[in-house]
Short mmCIF file of N, CA, C and O in Angstrom, two decimals:
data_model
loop_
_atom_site.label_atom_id
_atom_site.label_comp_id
_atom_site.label_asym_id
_atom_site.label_seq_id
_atom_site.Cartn_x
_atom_site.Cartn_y
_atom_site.Cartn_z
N UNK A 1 0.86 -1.17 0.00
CA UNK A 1 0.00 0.00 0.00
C UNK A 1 0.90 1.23 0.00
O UNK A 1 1.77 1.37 0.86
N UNK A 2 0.72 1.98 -0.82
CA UNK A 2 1.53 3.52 -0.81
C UNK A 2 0.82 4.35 0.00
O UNK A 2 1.50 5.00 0.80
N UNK A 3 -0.96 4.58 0.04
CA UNK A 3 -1.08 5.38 0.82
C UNK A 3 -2.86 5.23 1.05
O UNK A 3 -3.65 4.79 0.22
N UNK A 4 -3.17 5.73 2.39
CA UNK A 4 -4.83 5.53 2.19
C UNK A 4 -5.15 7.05 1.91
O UNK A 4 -4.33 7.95 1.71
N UNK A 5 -6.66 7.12 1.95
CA UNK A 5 -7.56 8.53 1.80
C UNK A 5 -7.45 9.08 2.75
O UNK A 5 -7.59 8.22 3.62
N UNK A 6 -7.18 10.48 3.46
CA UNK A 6 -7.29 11.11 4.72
C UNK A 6 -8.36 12.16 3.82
O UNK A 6 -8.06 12.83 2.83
N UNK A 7 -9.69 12.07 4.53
CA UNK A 7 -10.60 13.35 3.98
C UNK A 7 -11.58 12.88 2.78
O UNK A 7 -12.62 13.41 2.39
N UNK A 8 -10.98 11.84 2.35
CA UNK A 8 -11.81 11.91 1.37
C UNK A 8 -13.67 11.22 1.25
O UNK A 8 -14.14 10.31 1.93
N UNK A 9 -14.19 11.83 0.45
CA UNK A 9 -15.68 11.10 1.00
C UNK A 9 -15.42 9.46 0.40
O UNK A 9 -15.93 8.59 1.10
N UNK A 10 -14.72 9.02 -0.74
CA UNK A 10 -14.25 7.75 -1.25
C UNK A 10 -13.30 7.33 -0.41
O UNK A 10 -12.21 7.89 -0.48
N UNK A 11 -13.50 6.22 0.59
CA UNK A 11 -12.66 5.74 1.51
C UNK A 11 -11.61 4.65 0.53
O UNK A 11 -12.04 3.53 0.24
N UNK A 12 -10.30 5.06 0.11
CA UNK A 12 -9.69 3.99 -0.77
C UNK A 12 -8.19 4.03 -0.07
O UNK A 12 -7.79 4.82 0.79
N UNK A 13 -7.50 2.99 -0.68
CA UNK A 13 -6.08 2.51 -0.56
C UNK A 13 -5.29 2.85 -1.98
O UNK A 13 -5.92 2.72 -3.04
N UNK A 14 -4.09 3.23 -1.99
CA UNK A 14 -3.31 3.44 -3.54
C UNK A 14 -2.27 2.12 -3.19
O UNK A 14 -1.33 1.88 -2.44
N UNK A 15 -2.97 1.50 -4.12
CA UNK A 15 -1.72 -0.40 -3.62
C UNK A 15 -0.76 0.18 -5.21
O UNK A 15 -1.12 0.86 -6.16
N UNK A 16 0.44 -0.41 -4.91
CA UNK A 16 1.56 -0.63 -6.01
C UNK A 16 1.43 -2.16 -5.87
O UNK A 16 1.28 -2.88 -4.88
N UNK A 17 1.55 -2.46 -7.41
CA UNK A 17 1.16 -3.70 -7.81
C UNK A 17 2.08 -4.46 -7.88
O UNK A 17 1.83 -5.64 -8.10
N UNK A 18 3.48 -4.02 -7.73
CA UNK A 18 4.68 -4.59 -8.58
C UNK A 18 4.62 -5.25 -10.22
O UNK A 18 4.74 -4.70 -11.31
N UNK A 19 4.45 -6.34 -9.93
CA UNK A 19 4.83 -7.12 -11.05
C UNK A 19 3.44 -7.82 -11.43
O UNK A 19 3.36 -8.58 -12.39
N UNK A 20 2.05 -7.42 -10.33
CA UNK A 20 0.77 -7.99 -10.15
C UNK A 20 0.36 -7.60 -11.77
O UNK A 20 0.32 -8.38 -12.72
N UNK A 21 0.12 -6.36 -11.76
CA UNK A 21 0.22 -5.79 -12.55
C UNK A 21 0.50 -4.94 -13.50
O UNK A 21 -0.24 -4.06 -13.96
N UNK A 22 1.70 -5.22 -13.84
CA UNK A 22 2.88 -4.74 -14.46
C UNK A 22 3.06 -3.32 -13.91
O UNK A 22 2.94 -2.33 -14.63
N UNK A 23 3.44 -3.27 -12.31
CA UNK A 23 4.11 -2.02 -12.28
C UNK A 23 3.27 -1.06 -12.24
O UNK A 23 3.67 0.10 -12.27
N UNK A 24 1.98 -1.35 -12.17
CA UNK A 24 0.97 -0.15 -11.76
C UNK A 24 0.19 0.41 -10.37
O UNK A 24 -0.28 -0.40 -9.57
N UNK A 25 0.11 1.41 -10.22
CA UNK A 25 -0.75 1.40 -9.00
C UNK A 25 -2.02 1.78 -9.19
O UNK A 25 -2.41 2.28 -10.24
N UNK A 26 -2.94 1.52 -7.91
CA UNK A 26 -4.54 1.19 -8.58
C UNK A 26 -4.82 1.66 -7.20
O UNK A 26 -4.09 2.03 -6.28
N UNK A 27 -6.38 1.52 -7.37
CA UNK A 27 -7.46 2.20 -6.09
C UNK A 27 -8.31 1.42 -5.93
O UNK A 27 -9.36 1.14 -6.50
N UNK A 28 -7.51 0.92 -4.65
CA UNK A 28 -9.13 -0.16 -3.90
C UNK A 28 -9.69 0.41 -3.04
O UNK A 28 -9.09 1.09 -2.21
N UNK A 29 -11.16 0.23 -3.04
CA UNK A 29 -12.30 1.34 -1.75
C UNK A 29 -11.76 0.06 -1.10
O UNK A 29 -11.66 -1.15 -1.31
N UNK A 30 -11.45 1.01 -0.18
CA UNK A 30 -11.05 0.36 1.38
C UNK A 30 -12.37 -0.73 2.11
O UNK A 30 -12.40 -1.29 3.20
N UNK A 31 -13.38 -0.70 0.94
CA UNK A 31 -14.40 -1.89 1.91
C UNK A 31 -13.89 -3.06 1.35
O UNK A 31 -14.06 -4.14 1.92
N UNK A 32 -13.09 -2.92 -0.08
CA UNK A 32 -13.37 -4.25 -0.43
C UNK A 32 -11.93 -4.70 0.43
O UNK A 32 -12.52 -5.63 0.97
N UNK A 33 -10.64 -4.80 0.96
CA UNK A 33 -9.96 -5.06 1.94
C UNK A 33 -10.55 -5.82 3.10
O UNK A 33 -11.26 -5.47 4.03
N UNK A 34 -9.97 -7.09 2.72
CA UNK A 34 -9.95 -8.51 3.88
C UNK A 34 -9.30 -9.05 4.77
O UNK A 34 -9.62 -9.78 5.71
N UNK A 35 -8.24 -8.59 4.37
CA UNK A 35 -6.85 -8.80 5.32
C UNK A 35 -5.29 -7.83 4.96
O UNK A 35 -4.79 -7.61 3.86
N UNK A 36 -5.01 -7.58 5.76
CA UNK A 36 -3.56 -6.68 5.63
C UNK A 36 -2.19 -7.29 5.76
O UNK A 36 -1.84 -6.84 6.85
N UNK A 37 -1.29 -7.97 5.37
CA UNK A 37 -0.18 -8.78 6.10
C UNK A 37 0.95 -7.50 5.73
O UNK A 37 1.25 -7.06 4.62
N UNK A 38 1.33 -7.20 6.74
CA UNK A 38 2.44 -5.94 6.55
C UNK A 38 3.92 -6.56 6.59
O UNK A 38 4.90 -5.96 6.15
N UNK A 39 3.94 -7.75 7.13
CA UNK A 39 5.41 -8.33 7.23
C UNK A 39 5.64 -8.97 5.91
O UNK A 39 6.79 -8.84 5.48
N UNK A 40 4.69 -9.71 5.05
CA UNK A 40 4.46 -9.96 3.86
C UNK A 40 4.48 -9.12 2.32
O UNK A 40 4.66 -9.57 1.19
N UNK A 41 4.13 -7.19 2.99
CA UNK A 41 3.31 -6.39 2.17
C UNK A 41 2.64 -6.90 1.17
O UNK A 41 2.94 -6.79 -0.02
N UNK A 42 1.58 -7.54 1.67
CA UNK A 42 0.37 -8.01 1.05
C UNK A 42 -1.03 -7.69 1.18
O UNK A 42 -1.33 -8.22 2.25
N UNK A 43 -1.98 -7.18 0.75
CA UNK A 43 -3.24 -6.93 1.16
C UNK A 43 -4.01 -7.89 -0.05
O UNK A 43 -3.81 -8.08 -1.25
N UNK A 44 -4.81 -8.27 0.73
CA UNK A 44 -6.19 -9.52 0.24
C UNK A 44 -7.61 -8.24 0.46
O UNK A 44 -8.04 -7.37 1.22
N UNK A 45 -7.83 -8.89 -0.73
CA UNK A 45 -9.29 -8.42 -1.34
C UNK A 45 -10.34 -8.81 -1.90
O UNK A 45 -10.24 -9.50 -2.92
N UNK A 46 -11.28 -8.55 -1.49
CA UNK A 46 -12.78 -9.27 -1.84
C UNK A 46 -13.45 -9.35 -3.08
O UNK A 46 -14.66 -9.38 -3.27
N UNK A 47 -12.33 -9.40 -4.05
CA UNK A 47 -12.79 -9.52 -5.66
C UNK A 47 -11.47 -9.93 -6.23
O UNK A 47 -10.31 -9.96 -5.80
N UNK A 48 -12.11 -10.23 -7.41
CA UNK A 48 -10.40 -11.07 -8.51
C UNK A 48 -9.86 -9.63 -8.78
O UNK A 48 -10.09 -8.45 -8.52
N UNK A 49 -8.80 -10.59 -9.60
CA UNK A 49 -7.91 -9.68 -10.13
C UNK A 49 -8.02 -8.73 -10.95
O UNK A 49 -7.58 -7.58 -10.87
N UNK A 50 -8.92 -9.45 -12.16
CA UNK A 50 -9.65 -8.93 -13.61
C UNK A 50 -10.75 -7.38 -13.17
O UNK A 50 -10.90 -6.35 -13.83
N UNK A 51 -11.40 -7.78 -11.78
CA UNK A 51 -12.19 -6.44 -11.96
C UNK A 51 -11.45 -5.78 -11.15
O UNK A 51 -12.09 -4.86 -10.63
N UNK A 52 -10.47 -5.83 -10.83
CA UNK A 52 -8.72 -4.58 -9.84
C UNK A 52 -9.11 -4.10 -11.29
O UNK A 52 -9.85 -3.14 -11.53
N UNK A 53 -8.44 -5.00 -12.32
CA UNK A 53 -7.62 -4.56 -13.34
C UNK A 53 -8.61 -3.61 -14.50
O UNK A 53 -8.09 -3.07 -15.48
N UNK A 54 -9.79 -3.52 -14.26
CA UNK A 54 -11.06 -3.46 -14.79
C UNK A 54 -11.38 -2.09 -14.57
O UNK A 54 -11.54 -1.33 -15.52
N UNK A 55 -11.48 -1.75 -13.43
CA UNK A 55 -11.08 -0.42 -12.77
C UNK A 55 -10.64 1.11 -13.57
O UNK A 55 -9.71 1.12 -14.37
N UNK A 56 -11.26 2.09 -13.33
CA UNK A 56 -10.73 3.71 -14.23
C UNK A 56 -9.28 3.85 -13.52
O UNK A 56 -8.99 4.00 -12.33
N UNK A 57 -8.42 3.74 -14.77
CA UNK A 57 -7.00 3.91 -14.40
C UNK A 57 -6.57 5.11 -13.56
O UNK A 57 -6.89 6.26 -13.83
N UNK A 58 -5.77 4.74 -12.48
CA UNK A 58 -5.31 5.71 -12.12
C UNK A 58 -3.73 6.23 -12.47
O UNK A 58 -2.81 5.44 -12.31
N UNK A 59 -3.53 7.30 -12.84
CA UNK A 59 -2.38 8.04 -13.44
C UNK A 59 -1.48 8.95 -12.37
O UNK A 59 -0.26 9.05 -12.44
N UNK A 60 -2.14 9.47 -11.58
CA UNK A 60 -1.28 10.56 -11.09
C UNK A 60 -2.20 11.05 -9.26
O UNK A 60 -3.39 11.36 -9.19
N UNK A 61 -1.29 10.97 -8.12
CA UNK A 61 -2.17 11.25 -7.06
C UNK A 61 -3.03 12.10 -7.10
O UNK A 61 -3.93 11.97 -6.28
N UNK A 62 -3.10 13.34 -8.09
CA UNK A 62 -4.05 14.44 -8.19
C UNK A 62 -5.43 13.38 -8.70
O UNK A 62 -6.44 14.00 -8.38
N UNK A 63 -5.53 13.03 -8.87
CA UNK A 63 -6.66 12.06 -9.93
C UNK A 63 -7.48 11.29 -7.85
O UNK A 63 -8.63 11.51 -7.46
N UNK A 64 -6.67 10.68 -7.24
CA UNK A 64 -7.74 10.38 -6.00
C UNK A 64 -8.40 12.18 -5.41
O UNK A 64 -9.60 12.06 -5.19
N UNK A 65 -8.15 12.90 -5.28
CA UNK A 65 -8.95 14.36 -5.06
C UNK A 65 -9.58 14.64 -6.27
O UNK A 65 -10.14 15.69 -5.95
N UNK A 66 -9.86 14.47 -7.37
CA UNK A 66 -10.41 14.73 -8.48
C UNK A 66 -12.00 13.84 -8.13
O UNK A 66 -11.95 12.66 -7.79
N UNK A 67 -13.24 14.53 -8.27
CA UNK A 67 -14.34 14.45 -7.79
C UNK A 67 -15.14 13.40 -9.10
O UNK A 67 -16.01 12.53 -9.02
N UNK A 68 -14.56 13.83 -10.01
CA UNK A 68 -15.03 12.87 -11.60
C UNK A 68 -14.41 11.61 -11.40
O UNK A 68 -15.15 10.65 -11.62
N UNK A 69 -13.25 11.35 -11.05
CA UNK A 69 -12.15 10.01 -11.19
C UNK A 69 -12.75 9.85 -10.00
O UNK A 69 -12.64 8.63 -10.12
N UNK A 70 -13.36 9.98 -8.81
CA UNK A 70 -13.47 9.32 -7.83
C UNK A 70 -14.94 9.05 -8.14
O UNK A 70 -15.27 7.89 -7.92
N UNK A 71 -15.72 9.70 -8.52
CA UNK A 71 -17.30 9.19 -9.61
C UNK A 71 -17.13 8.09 -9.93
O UNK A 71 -17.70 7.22 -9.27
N UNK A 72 -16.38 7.75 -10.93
CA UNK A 72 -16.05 6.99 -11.97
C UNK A 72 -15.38 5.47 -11.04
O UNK A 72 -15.52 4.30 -11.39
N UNK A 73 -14.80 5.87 -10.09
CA UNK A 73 -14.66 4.84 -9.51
C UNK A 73 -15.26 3.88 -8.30
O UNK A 73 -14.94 2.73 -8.00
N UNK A 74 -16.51 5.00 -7.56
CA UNK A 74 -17.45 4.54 -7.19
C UNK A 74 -18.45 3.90 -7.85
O UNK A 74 -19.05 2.91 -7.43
N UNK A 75 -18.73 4.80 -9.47
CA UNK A 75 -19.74 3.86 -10.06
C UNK A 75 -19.66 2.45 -10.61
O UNK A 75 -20.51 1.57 -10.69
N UNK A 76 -17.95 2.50 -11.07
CA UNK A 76 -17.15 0.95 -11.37
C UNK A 76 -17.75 0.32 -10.24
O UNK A 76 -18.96 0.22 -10.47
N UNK A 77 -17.46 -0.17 -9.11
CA UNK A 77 -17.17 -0.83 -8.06
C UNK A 77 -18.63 -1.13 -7.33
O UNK A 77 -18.84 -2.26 -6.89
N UNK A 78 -19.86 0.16 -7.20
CA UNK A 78 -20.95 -0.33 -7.06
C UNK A 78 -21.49 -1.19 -8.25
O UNK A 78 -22.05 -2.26 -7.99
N UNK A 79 -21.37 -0.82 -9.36
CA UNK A 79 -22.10 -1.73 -10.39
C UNK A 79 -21.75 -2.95 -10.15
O UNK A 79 -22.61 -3.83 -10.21
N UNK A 80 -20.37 -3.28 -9.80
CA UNK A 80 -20.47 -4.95 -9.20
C UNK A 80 -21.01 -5.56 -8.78
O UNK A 80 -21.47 -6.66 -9.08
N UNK A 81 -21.05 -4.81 -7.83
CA UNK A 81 -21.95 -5.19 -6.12
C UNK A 81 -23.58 -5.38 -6.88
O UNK A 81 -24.12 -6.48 -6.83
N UNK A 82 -24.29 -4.20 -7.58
CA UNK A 82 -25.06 -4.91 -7.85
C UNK A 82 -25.89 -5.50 -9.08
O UNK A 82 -27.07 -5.54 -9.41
N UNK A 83 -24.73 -5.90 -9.54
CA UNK A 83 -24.64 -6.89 -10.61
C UNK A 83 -24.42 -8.66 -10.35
O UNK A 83 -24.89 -9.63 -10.95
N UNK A 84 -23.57 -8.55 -9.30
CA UNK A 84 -23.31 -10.11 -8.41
C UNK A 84 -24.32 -10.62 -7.92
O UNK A 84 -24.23 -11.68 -7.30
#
């Protein structure tokens, strides 16, 4: 994890993927988080990989304070929920 939300109304995590996915970092809402192993730096999450990877890319930390990219990534992530 690089860093969580302080403030924000989208409660998320900025994970670096390493090699998960080639070297990118991404935004998980902190609900879907199942377990944390910090001696490991590993965090487990309550969906595959494909809908991480599925996700509105994130590019640059200005983009988690950006009110559209955080839209866009609430509406990703509920449509799951109720689509499952």
């Amino acid at each position: 994890m690089d860093r969580q939300s302080d403030g924000s109304p989208f409660e998320h995590l900025v994970v670096d993927t390493g090699m998960w996915v080639f070297g990118k970092s991404l935004v998980i809402p902190a609900g879907l988080v199942t377990s944390i192993d910090p001696a490991a730096r590993v965090i487990q999450v309550a969906c595959t990989k494909s809908i991480v990877k599925g996700a509105p890319v994130f590019e640059r930390d200005h983009d988690t304070r950006d009110p559209a990219y955080l839209g866009a990534l609430s509406t990703y992530y509920t449509s799951l929920a109720t689509t499952s």
